[in-house]
């Protein structure tokens, strides 16, 4: 096919395009060749990366004038394909329709072929662990591309080094998709709350059995059978980078979701959980300082209790059996007995904090510190004994002595040394001096003290509870 620019082949144009300032003119020239009377066959014209090729000041009219009446013997269809949800400006709504198509991930056979192809062209090393690539990529084409981008410049780079840079790239990409999905929810008033609540569920480790359409077409989640949830089918992050992106998004941009959840009285306690969890999961090394107050609101000591953390983990199995190291914040699966979170502080060789959050007072709340005697789900030990047994020191030794029968029998009076039960509540109800629970060994976080577990954001939201 003839093309007027002798210094720039049609192949080069299709493969790479040219500078944006010349693109419209070249595009129109190319179309005049395609749509000339010499062309006798049906033609599909697809413009890839429209937003990247045409500046935002370029209207569709300028680009599409190539399709003028003199060159056309019949009408034509224009397809605008986007994974970024950004509509092309200039199209009249009356002429436009939207078809949502979920592009599937690779099959196992396709995945193997793609990996071999990338190895042949020296974009991936010949000796790689395909299972690790599959685990971190979830057979998603874009994620395979990210591996190639990170590895192709130096095939000798160690896997762990490439994994770190790959994860950063993937997390940034998925964080952007999460943000755009939640932004789209603002135009769906009937589903906005549900869409934001679903995002919070994934952050708070709450099982999701029904996925709003906007999240389903995002491609971020996959439905699988979950032994942790009694064999029910629940939605999970499609790959580890999605989970990390959710955490990163809520570290940086949680306020829109918090505002929406708190505005709904039926679920504003979810906003409370989100505020607390977010403060404990700030990233890096952080410390939460608590006033040591009993259920009467009286200080046991002037010295504060410090919870120093450096990592957060989510419960992903019915029974946690892996050691817990100092500095760990553990987000338990919704429905876990007695407690919502566990914080194993790095202070004093390791101090264990069982944490419960509620809008109710301690007296009205269903579970109490004494319920730490209950058996942990899927195990034969009490909640207290199970988690104390998992705690280790930095050098890998058991942190606490074996729990004795007297420890269980004395739960209404005291906890083993280095173990605490924290009850966080927005209720202003005070426990009466005649209440039989008043001497329970609980650290009460109430009133102005709630700021210690939420930070300055408590000042913004405390009137909402």
CSV table of C-alpha atoms in Angstrom, one decimal:
chain,number,residue,atom,x,y,z
A,1,UNK,CA,0.0,0.0,0.0
A,2,UNK,CA,1.4,3.4,-0.9
A,3,UNK,CA,2.1,5.9,1.8
A,4,UNK,CA,3.2,9.5,1.2
A,5,UNK,CA,5.9,9.7,3.9
A,6,UNK,CA,8.9,7.9,2.4
A,7,UNK,CA,11.1,8.4,5.5
A,8,UNK,CA,8.5,6.8,7.8
A,9,UNK,CA,7.0,3.4,6.8
A,10,UNK,CA,3.5,2.4,7.4
A,11,UNK,CA,4.9,-0.4,9.6
A,12,UNK,CA,6.7,2.1,11.7
A,13,UNK,CA,3.6,4.2,12.0
A,14,UNK,CA,1.4,1.3,13.1
A,15,UNK,CA,4.1,0.0,15.5
A,16,UNK,CA,5.2,3.2,17.2
A,17,UNK,CA,3.2,6.2,16.0
A,18,UNK,CA,4.9,9.6,15.9
A,19,UNK,CA,4.9,12.7,18.0
A,20,UNK,CA,1.5,13.9,19.3
A,21,UNK,CA,1.9,17.2,17.5
A,22,UNK,CA,2.0,15.4,14.1
A,23,UNK,CA,-0.2,12.5,14.9
A,24,UNK,CA,-3.6,13.9,13.7
A,25,UNK,CA,-2.2,15.0,10.4
A,26,UNK,CA,-0.5,11.7,9.8
A,27,UNK,CA,-3.6,9.7,10.9
A,28,UNK,CA,-5.8,11.6,8.5
A,29,UNK,CA,-3.3,11.0,5.7
A,30,UNK,CA,-3.2,7.3,6.5
A,31,UNK,CA,-7.0,7.1,6.5
A,32,UNK,CA,-7.2,8.7,3.1
A,33,UNK,CA,-5.1,5.8,1.8
A,34,UNK,CA,-7.1,3.2,3.6
A,35,UNK,CA,-10.4,4.6,2.4
A,36,UNK,CA,-9.5,5.3,-1.2
A,37,UNK,CA,-11.5,3.8,-4.0
A,38,UNK,CA,-8.7,1.2,-4.5
A,39,UNK,CA,-9.7,-0.5,-1.3
A,40,UNK,CA,-12.3,-3.2,-2.0
A,41,UNK,CA,-12.4,-5.1,1.3
A,42,UNK,CA,-14.1,-4.4,4.7
A,43,UNK,CA,-11.8,-2.6,7.0
A,44,UNK,CA,-11.5,-2.5,10.8
A,45,UNK,CA,-9.6,0.5,12.2
A,46,UNK,CA,-8.7,0.3,15.9
A,47,UNK,CA,-6.8,3.1,17.6
A,48,UNK,CA,-4.8,1.7,20.5
A,49,UNK,CA,-3.9,4.1,23.3
A,50,UNK,CA,-6.1,6.9,22.1
A,51,UNK,CA,-5.5,9.1,25.1
A,52,UNK,CA,-1.8,8.7,24.7
A,53,UNK,CA,-1.7,9.4,21.0
A,54,UNK,CA,-4.1,12.3,20.9
A,55,UNK,CA,-3.8,15.3,23.3
A,56,UNK,CA,-6.8,16.2,25.5
A,57,UNK,CA,-7.3,19.3,23.4
A,58,UNK,CA,-7.8,17.3,20.2
A,59,UNK,CA,-11.5,16.7,19.6
A,60,UNK,CA,-12.9,13.6,17.9
A,61,UNK,CA,-14.1,15.8,15.1
A,62,UNK,CA,-10.6,16.7,14.1
A,63,UNK,CA,-9.5,13.1,14.0
A,64,UNK,CA,-12.6,11.7,12.4
A,65,UNK,CA,-12.8,14.2,9.6
A,66,UNK,CA,-10.8,11.6,7.6
A,67,UNK,CA,-14.0,9.7,7.3
A,68,UNK,CA,-15.7,12.2,5.1
A,69,UNK,CA,-18.7,11.5,2.9
A,70,UNK,CA,-16.6,11.5,-0.3
A,71,UNK,CA,-14.6,8.6,0.9
A,72,UNK,CA,-17.4,6.6,2.4
A,73,UNK,CA,-20.0,4.5,0.5
A,74,UNK,CA,-21.7,3.4,3.7
A,75,UNK,CA,-21.7,4.1,7.5
A,76,UNK,CA,-19.1,2.9,9.9
A,77,UNK,CA,-18.7,1.9,13.6
A,78,UNK,CA,-16.3,3.6,15.9
A,79,UNK,CA,-15.2,1.5,18.9
A,80,UNK,CA,-13.4,3.1,21.8
A,81,UNK,CA,-11.8,0.4,24.0
A,82,UNK,CA,-10.5,1.4,27.4
A,83,UNK,CA,-9.5,-0.4,30.6
A,84,UNK,CA,-9.1,2.9,32.4
A,85,UNK,CA,-12.8,4.0,32.4
A,86,UNK,CA,-11.9,7.3,30.8
A,87,UNK,CA,-14.5,8.2,28.2
A,88,UNK,CA,-13.4,9.8,25.0
A,89,UNK,CA,-14.6,13.4,24.9
A,90,UNK,CA,-16.6,14.6,21.9
A,91,UNK,CA,-18.9,11.6,21.3
A,92,UNK,CA,-22.6,12.4,21.6
A,93,UNK,CA,-24.2,10.2,24.2
A,94,UNK,CA,-27.2,9.6,21.9
A,95,UNK,CA,-24.8,7.9,19.4
A,96,UNK,CA,-22.8,5.9,22.0
A,97,UNK,CA,-23.4,2.6,23.7
A,98,UNK,CA,-21.3,0.8,26.2
A,99,UNK,CA,-20.5,-2.9,26.2
A,100,UNK,CA,-18.7,-4.3,29.2
A,101,UNK,CA,-16.4,-7.2,28.3
A,102,UNK,CA,-14.4,-9.0,30.9
A,103,UNK,CA,-11.1,-10.2,29.3
A,104,UNK,CA,-10.1,-13.5,30.8
A,105,UNK,CA,-6.7,-14.4,32.1
A,106,UNK,CA,-4.4,-16.8,30.3
A,107,UNK,CA,-5.2,-20.5,30.3
A,108,UNK,CA,-2.4,-22.7,31.6
A,109,UNK,CA,-1.5,-23.7,28.1
A,110,UNK,CA,-1.4,-20.0,27.0
A,111,UNK,CA,0.6,-19.1,30.0
A,112,UNK,CA,3.3,-21.7,29.3
A,113,UNK,CA,3.5,-20.6,25.7
A,114,UNK,CA,3.8,-16.9,26.6
A,115,UNK,CA,6.6,-17.6,29.2
A,116,UNK,CA,8.5,-19.7,26.6
A,117,UNK,CA,8.1,-16.9,24.0
A,118,UNK,CA,9.4,-14.2,26.4
A,119,UNK,CA,12.3,-16.5,27.3
A,120,UNK,CA,13.1,-17.0,23.6
A,121,UNK,CA,13.2,-13.2,23.1
A,122,UNK,CA,15.4,-12.8,26.2
A,123,UNK,CA,12.8,-10.8,28.2
A,124,UNK,CA,12.7,-13.5,30.9
A,125,UNK,CA,15.6,-15.7,32.1
A,126,UNK,CA,15.6,-19.3,31.0
A,127,UNK,CA,15.8,-20.6,34.6
A,128,UNK,CA,12.8,-19.2,36.4
A,129,UNK,CA,10.3,-20.7,38.8
A,130,UNK,CA,7.1,-20.7,36.7
A,131,UNK,CA,5.0,-21.4,39.8
A,132,UNK,CA,6.2,-18.3,41.5
A,133,UNK,CA,5.5,-16.1,38.4
A,134,UNK,CA,2.1,-17.7,38.2
A,135,UNK,CA,1.4,-17.0,41.9
A,136,UNK,CA,2.3,-13.4,41.7
A,137,UNK,CA,0.8,-12.8,38.2
A,138,UNK,CA,-2.4,-14.9,38.4
A,139,UNK,CA,-2.1,-15.6,34.7
A,140,UNK,CA,-2.9,-11.9,33.9
A,141,UNK,CA,-1.3,-10.7,30.7
A,142,UNK,CA,-0.4,-7.2,32.0
A,143,UNK,CA,1.3,-8.8,35.0
A,144,UNK,CA,3.4,-11.0,32.7
A,145,UNK,CA,4.4,-7.8,30.9
A,146,UNK,CA,5.5,-6.2,34.2
A,147,UNK,CA,7.8,-9.2,34.9
A,148,UNK,CA,9.3,-8.7,31.4
A,149,UNK,CA,9.8,-5.0,31.9
A,150,UNK,CA,11.6,-5.5,35.2
A,151,UNK,CA,13.7,-8.4,34.1
A,152,UNK,CA,14.6,-7.8,30.5
A,153,UNK,CA,17.3,-5.2,31.1
A,154,UNK,CA,19.3,-7.6,33.3
A,155,UNK,CA,18.4,-11.3,33.2
A,156,UNK,CA,21.0,-12.0,35.9
A,157,UNK,CA,19.0,-10.1,38.6
A,158,UNK,CA,18.0,-12.4,41.5
A,159,UNK,CA,14.3,-13.3,41.8
A,160,UNK,CA,13.8,-11.5,45.1
A,161,UNK,CA,15.2,-8.3,43.7
A,162,UNK,CA,12.9,-8.4,40.7
A,163,UNK,CA,9.9,-9.4,42.8
A,164,UNK,CA,10.3,-6.3,44.9
A,165,UNK,CA,10.3,-4.0,41.8
A,166,UNK,CA,7.6,-6.0,40.1
A,167,UNK,CA,5.4,-5.7,43.3
A,168,UNK,CA,5.9,-2.0,43.4
A,169,UNK,CA,4.8,-1.6,39.8
A,170,UNK,CA,1.9,-4.0,40.2
A,171,UNK,CA,0.7,-2.4,43.5
A,172,UNK,CA,0.7,1.1,41.9
A,173,UNK,CA,-1.2,-0.2,39.0
A,174,UNK,CA,-3.9,-1.9,41.1
A,175,UNK,CA,-4.1,1.0,43.5
A,176,UNK,CA,-5.0,3.2,40.5
A,177,UNK,CA,-7.7,0.7,39.5
A,178,UNK,CA,-9.2,0.7,43.0
A,179,UNK,CA,-9.2,4.5,43.1
A,180,UNK,CA,-10.9,4.7,39.7
A,181,UNK,CA,-13.5,2.1,40.6
A,182,UNK,CA,-14.5,4.0,43.8
A,183,UNK,CA,-14.6,7.2,41.8
A,184,UNK,CA,-17.0,5.7,39.4
A,185,UNK,CA,-19.2,4.6,42.3
A,186,UNK,CA,-20.0,8.3,42.9
A,187,UNK,CA,-22.2,8.3,39.8
A,188,UNK,CA,-24.1,5.3,41.2
A,189,UNK,CA,-26.0,6.6,44.2
A,190,UNK,CA,-28.0,3.4,44.7
A,191,UNK,CA,-24.8,1.2,44.9
A,192,UNK,CA,-22.2,3.7,46.2
A,193,UNK,CA,-22.4,2.6,49.8
A,194,UNK,CA,-22.2,-1.1,48.9
A,195,UNK,CA,-19.2,-0.6,46.6
A,196,UNK,CA,-17.3,1.3,49.2
A,197,UNK,CA,-18.3,-1.2,51.9
A,198,UNK,CA,-17.1,-4.1,49.8
A,199,UNK,CA,-13.6,-2.4,49.5
A,200,UNK,CA,-13.6,-2.0,53.3
A,201,UNK,CA,-14.5,-5.7,53.7
A,202,UNK,CA,-11.4,-6.8,51.8
A,203,UNK,CA,-9.3,-4.5,53.9
A,204,UNK,CA,-10.8,-5.7,57.2
A,205,UNK,CA,-10.7,-9.4,56.3
A,206,UNK,CA,-14.4,-9.8,56.1
A,207,UNK,CA,-15.6,-12.6,53.8
A,208,UNK,CA,-17.3,-11.3,50.6
A,209,UNK,CA,-19.9,-13.6,49.1
A,210,UNK,CA,-21.6,-11.2,46.7
A,211,UNK,CA,-19.6,-8.8,44.5
A,212,UNK,CA,-21.1,-5.6,43.1
A,213,UNK,CA,-20.9,-5.5,39.3
A,214,UNK,CA,-18.4,-2.6,39.3
A,215,UNK,CA,-16.0,-4.7,41.3
A,216,UNK,CA,-16.7,-7.8,39.2
A,217,UNK,CA,-15.7,-6.1,36.0
A,218,UNK,CA,-12.6,-4.6,37.6
A,219,UNK,CA,-10.8,-8.0,37.3
A,220,UNK,CA,-9.3,-7.7,40.8
A,221,UNK,CA,-11.1,-10.5,42.5
A,222,UNK,CA,-11.8,-14.2,41.9
A,223,UNK,CA,-14.4,-16.5,43.4
A,224,UNK,CA,-13.1,-19.6,45.2
A,225,UNK,CA,-14.2,-22.1,47.8
A,226,UNK,CA,-12.9,-21.1,51.2
A,227,UNK,CA,-12.2,-23.6,53.9
A,228,UNK,CA,-11.8,-20.7,56.3
A,229,UNK,CA,-15.4,-19.8,55.8
A,230,UNK,CA,-16.9,-23.3,56.2
A,231,UNK,CA,-16.5,-24.3,52.5
A,232,UNK,CA,-18.5,-21.3,51.2
A,233,UNK,CA,-17.6,-19.6,48.0
A,234,UNK,CA,-16.1,-16.2,48.6
A,235,UNK,CA,-14.2,-13.6,46.6
A,236,UNK,CA,-10.5,-13.3,47.1
A,237,UNK,CA,-7.8,-11.0,45.6
A,238,UNK,CA,-6.7,-12.4,42.3
A,239,UNK,CA,-3.0,-12.1,43.3
A,240,UNK,CA,-0.9,-10.8,46.3
A,241,UNK,CA,-0.4,-7.4,44.6
A,242,UNK,CA,-4.1,-6.6,44.8
A,243,UNK,CA,-4.2,-7.3,48.5
A,244,UNK,CA,-1.2,-5.0,49.0
A,245,UNK,CA,-2.8,-2.4,46.8
A,246,UNK,CA,-5.9,-2.4,49.0
A,247,UNK,CA,-3.8,-1.9,52.1
A,248,UNK,CA,-1.8,0.9,50.4
A,249,UNK,CA,-5.0,2.6,49.1
A,250,UNK,CA,-6.6,2.7,52.6
A,251,UNK,CA,-3.3,3.9,54.1
A,252,UNK,CA,-3.4,6.9,51.7
A,253,UNK,CA,-7.0,7.5,50.7
A,254,UNK,CA,-9.4,6.0,53.2
A,255,UNK,CA,-11.5,9.2,54.0
A,256,UNK,CA,-14.0,8.9,51.1
A,257,UNK,CA,-14.9,5.4,52.2
A,258,UNK,CA,-14.9,6.3,55.9
A,259,UNK,CA,-17.3,9.2,55.2
A,260,UNK,CA,-19.7,7.0,53.3
A,261,UNK,CA,-19.7,4.2,55.9
A,262,UNK,CA,-20.1,6.6,58.9
A,263,UNK,CA,-23.0,8.4,57.2
A,264,UNK,CA,-25.1,5.2,57.2
A,265,UNK,CA,-26.2,4.5,60.8
A,266,UNK,CA,-26.8,0.8,59.9
A,267,UNK,CA,-23.1,0.2,59.1
A,268,UNK,CA,-21.2,3.1,60.7
A,269,UNK,CA,-19.5,0.7,63.1
A,270,UNK,CA,-17.7,-0.5,60.0
A,271,UNK,CA,-16.2,3.0,59.7
A,272,UNK,CA,-15.1,2.7,63.3
A,273,UNK,CA,-13.3,-0.6,62.6
A,274,UNK,CA,-11.7,1.0,59.5
A,275,UNK,CA,-10.4,3.9,61.5
A,276,UNK,CA,-8.8,1.8,64.2
A,277,UNK,CA,-7.4,-0.8,61.8
A,278,UNK,CA,-5.9,2.0,59.6
A,279,UNK,CA,-4.2,3.6,62.5
A,280,UNK,CA,-2.6,0.3,63.6
A,281,UNK,CA,-1.6,-0.4,60.0
A,282,UNK,CA,0.2,2.9,59.1
A,283,UNK,CA,3.1,1.1,57.5
A,284,UNK,CA,6.7,1.0,58.7
A,285,UNK,CA,7.5,1.1,62.4
A,286,UNK,CA,4.7,2.8,64.4
A,287,UNK,CA,3.7,3.0,68.1
A,288,UNK,CA,0.2,3.2,69.6
A,289,UNK,CA,0.3,4.5,73.2
A,290,UNK,CA,-2.6,3.6,75.6
A,291,UNK,CA,-3.5,5.0,79.0
A,292,UNK,CA,-3.8,2.0,81.3
A,293,UNK,CA,-7.4,2.5,82.6
A,294,UNK,CA,-9.7,0.0,84.2
A,295,UNK,CA,-13.4,-0.3,83.4
A,296,UNK,CA,-14.2,2.4,85.9
A,297,UNK,CA,-12.1,4.8,83.8
A,298,UNK,CA,-9.4,5.0,86.6
A,299,UNK,CA,-5.7,4.8,85.8
A,300,UNK,CA,-3.9,1.8,87.1
A,301,UNK,CA,-0.6,3.5,86.6
A,302,UNK,CA,0.7,6.8,85.2
A,303,UNK,CA,3.0,5.1,82.7
A,304,UNK,CA,1.4,4.4,79.3
A,305,UNK,CA,1.4,1.1,77.5
A,306,UNK,CA,3.2,1.2,74.1
A,307,UNK,CA,2.2,-1.1,71.3
A,308,UNK,CA,5.1,-1.0,68.8
A,309,UNK,CA,4.4,-2.6,65.4
A,310,UNK,CA,6.2,-3.0,62.1
A,311,UNK,CA,4.1,-5.4,60.0
A,312,UNK,CA,0.5,-6.4,59.5
A,313,UNK,CA,-0.9,-9.9,58.5
A,314,UNK,CA,-4.3,-11.2,57.7
A,315,UNK,CA,-5.7,-14.5,58.9
A,316,UNK,CA,-5.9,-16.7,55.8
A,317,UNK,CA,-6.4,-20.2,57.3
A,318,UNK,CA,-9.1,-21.5,59.7
A,319,UNK,CA,-6.5,-22.0,62.4
A,320,UNK,CA,-3.3,-19.9,62.6
A,321,UNK,CA,-0.4,-22.2,63.4
A,322,UNK,CA,2.6,-20.1,62.3
A,323,UNK,CA,4.8,-18.3,64.9
A,324,UNK,CA,4.0,-14.7,65.6
A,325,UNK,CA,7.0,-12.4,65.8
A,326,UNK,CA,7.2,-9.1,67.8
A,327,UNK,CA,5.9,-6.1,65.9
A,328,UNK,CA,3.0,-8.0,64.3
A,329,UNK,CA,-0.6,-6.7,63.9
A,330,UNK,CA,-2.9,-9.5,63.0
A,331,UNK,CA,-6.3,-8.9,61.4
A,332,UNK,CA,-8.5,-11.8,62.3
A,333,UNK,CA,-11.2,-13.2,60.0
A,334,UNK,CA,-14.6,-11.8,60.7
A,335,UNK,CA,-16.4,-14.2,63.1
A,336,UNK,CA,-13.3,-15.0,65.1
A,337,UNK,CA,-14.2,-15.7,68.7
A,338,UNK,CA,-13.9,-13.0,71.3
A,339,UNK,CA,-11.6,-10.5,69.5
A,340,UNK,CA,-11.2,-8.5,66.3
A,341,UNK,CA,-7.4,-7.9,66.2
A,342,UNK,CA,-4.2,-9.1,67.9
A,343,UNK,CA,-1.2,-6.8,68.4
A,344,UNK,CA,2.0,-8.5,69.4
A,345,UNK,CA,4.2,-5.5,70.4
A,346,UNK,CA,7.9,-5.5,70.2
A,347,UNK,CA,8.1,-3.7,73.6
A,348,UNK,CA,9.6,-5.6,76.6
A,349,UNK,CA,10.6,-8.7,74.5
A,350,UNK,CA,7.1,-9.0,73.2
A,351,UNK,CA,3.7,-8.0,74.8
A,352,UNK,CA,0.4,-9.6,73.6
A,353,UNK,CA,-2.7,-7.4,73.2
A,354,UNK,CA,-6.1,-8.9,72.4
A,355,UNK,CA,-8.2,-6.1,70.9
A,356,UNK,CA,-12.0,-5.8,70.7
A,357,UNK,CA,-13.9,-2.9,69.0
A,358,UNK,CA,-17.5,-2.0,69.7
A,359,UNK,CA,-20.1,0.7,69.7
A,360,UNK,CA,-21.6,-0.9,72.8
A,361,UNK,CA,-20.4,-0.6,76.3
A,362,UNK,CA,-18.3,-3.5,77.8
A,363,UNK,CA,-21.3,-4.5,79.9
A,364,UNK,CA,-23.6,-4.7,76.9
A,365,UNK,CA,-21.1,-6.3,74.6
A,366,UNK,CA,-21.6,-10.0,73.8
A,367,UNK,CA,-18.1,-11.2,74.6
A,368,UNK,CA,-15.9,-10.4,77.6
A,369,UNK,CA,-12.3,-11.0,78.6
A,370,UNK,CA,-13.4,-14.1,80.4
A,371,UNK,CA,-14.3,-15.6,77.0
A,372,UNK,CA,-10.6,-16.0,76.2
A,373,UNK,CA,-11.1,-19.4,77.8
A,374,UNK,CA,-13.2,-20.5,74.8
A,375,UNK,CA,-11.7,-22.8,72.3
A,376,UNK,CA,-10.2,-21.3,69.2
A,377,UNK,CA,-12.0,-22.3,66.0
A,378,UNK,CA,-10.6,-25.5,64.5
A,379,UNK,CA,-8.3,-26.2,67.5
A,380,UNK,CA,-8.4,-27.8,70.9
A,381,UNK,CA,-6.8,-25.0,72.9
A,382,UNK,CA,-8.4,-21.8,74.4
A,383,UNK,CA,-8.0,-18.5,72.6
A,384,UNK,CA,-5.6,-17.4,75.3
A,385,UNK,CA,-3.4,-20.5,75.2
A,386,UNK,CA,-3.3,-20.8,71.5
A,387,UNK,CA,-2.0,-17.3,70.7
A,388,UNK,CA,0.3,-17.1,73.7
A,389,UNK,CA,1.8,-20.3,72.4
A,390,UNK,CA,2.4,-18.8,69.0
A,391,UNK,CA,4.3,-15.8,70.3
A,392,UNK,CA,8.0,-15.9,69.9
A,393,UNK,CA,10.9,-13.6,70.8
A,394,UNK,CA,13.2,-12.2,68.1
A,395,UNK,CA,15.6,-15.1,68.6
A,396,UNK,CA,12.9,-17.6,67.9
A,397,UNK,CA,12.2,-18.8,71.5
A,398,UNK,CA,8.8,-19.2,73.1
A,399,UNK,CA,7.8,-15.8,74.7
A,400,UNK,CA,5.3,-17.0,77.3
A,401,UNK,CA,5.2,-20.0,79.7
A,402,UNK,CA,2.6,-22.6,79.1
A,403,UNK,CA,-0.9,-21.5,80.2
A,404,UNK,CA,-2.0,-23.2,83.4
A,405,UNK,CA,-5.5,-24.1,84.6
A,406,UNK,CA,-5.2,-21.3,87.2
A,407,UNK,CA,-4.6,-18.8,84.4
A,408,UNK,CA,-7.9,-19.8,82.8
A,409,UNK,CA,-9.8,-19.7,86.2
A,410,UNK,CA,-8.5,-16.3,87.0
A,411,UNK,CA,-9.5,-14.5,83.8
A,412,UNK,CA,-12.0,-12.4,85.6
A,413,UNK,CA,-9.3,-11.1,87.9
A,414,UNK,CA,-6.0,-11.0,86.0
A,415,UNK,CA,-4.2,-12.0,82.8
A,416,UNK,CA,-0.8,-13.6,82.6
A,417,UNK,CA,2.1,-11.2,82.7
A,418,UNK,CA,2.7,-9.4,79.4
A,419,UNK,CA,-0.8,-10.1,78.1
A,420,UNK,CA,-3.6,-7.5,77.9
A,421,UNK,CA,-7.2,-7.2,76.8
A,422,UNK,CA,-8.1,-3.9,75.2
A,423,UNK,CA,-11.8,-2.8,74.7
A,424,UNK,CA,-12.3,0.1,72.4
A,425,UNK,CA,-15.7,1.7,72.5
A,426,UNK,CA,-17.5,4.9,71.3
A,427,UNK,CA,-20.2,4.3,74.0
A,428,UNK,CA,-20.1,6.9,76.8
A,429,UNK,CA,-21.9,4.5,79.2
A,430,UNK,CA,-20.1,4.1,82.6
A,431,UNK,CA,-19.9,0.9,84.4
A,432,UNK,CA,-21.5,0.9,87.9
A,433,UNK,CA,-19.6,0.2,91.0
A,434,UNK,CA,-22.0,-2.6,91.8
A,435,UNK,CA,-21.5,-4.3,88.4
A,436,UNK,CA,-19.9,-7.8,88.8
A,437,UNK,CA,-17.7,-7.1,85.7
A,438,UNK,CA,-16.0,-4.0,87.1
A,439,UNK,CA,-12.8,-5.7,88.1
A,440,UNK,CA,-12.3,-7.6,84.9
A,441,UNK,CA,-8.6,-7.1,83.7
A,442,UNK,CA,-9.6,-4.8,80.8
A,443,UNK,CA,-7.9,-1.8,79.3
A,444,UNK,CA,-10.8,0.6,78.6
A,445,UNK,CA,-10.4,3.0,75.6
A,446,UNK,CA,-13.3,5.3,75.8
A,447,UNK,CA,-14.1,9.0,75.3
A,448,UNK,CA,-11.1,11.2,74.6
A,449,UNK,CA,-8.8,8.2,74.9
A,450,UNK,CA,-10.2,6.8,71.6
A,451,UNK,CA,-7.9,9.3,69.9
A,452,UNK,CA,-5.0,7.2,71.0
A,453,UNK,CA,-6.1,4.4,68.7
A,454,UNK,CA,-7.3,6.6,65.7
A,455,UNK,CA,-5.0,9.6,65.7
A,456,UNK,CA,-6.2,13.1,64.7
A,457,UNK,CA,-9.0,11.7,62.6
A,458,UNK,CA,-11.0,11.0,65.7
A,459,UNK,CA,-11.5,14.8,66.0
A,460,UNK,CA,-13.2,14.7,62.5
A,461,UNK,CA,-15.5,11.8,63.2
A,462,UNK,CA,-16.3,11.6,66.9
A,463,UNK,CA,-19.6,13.5,66.6
A,464,UNK,CA,-20.8,10.9,64.1
A,465,UNK,CA,-20.9,8.1,66.7
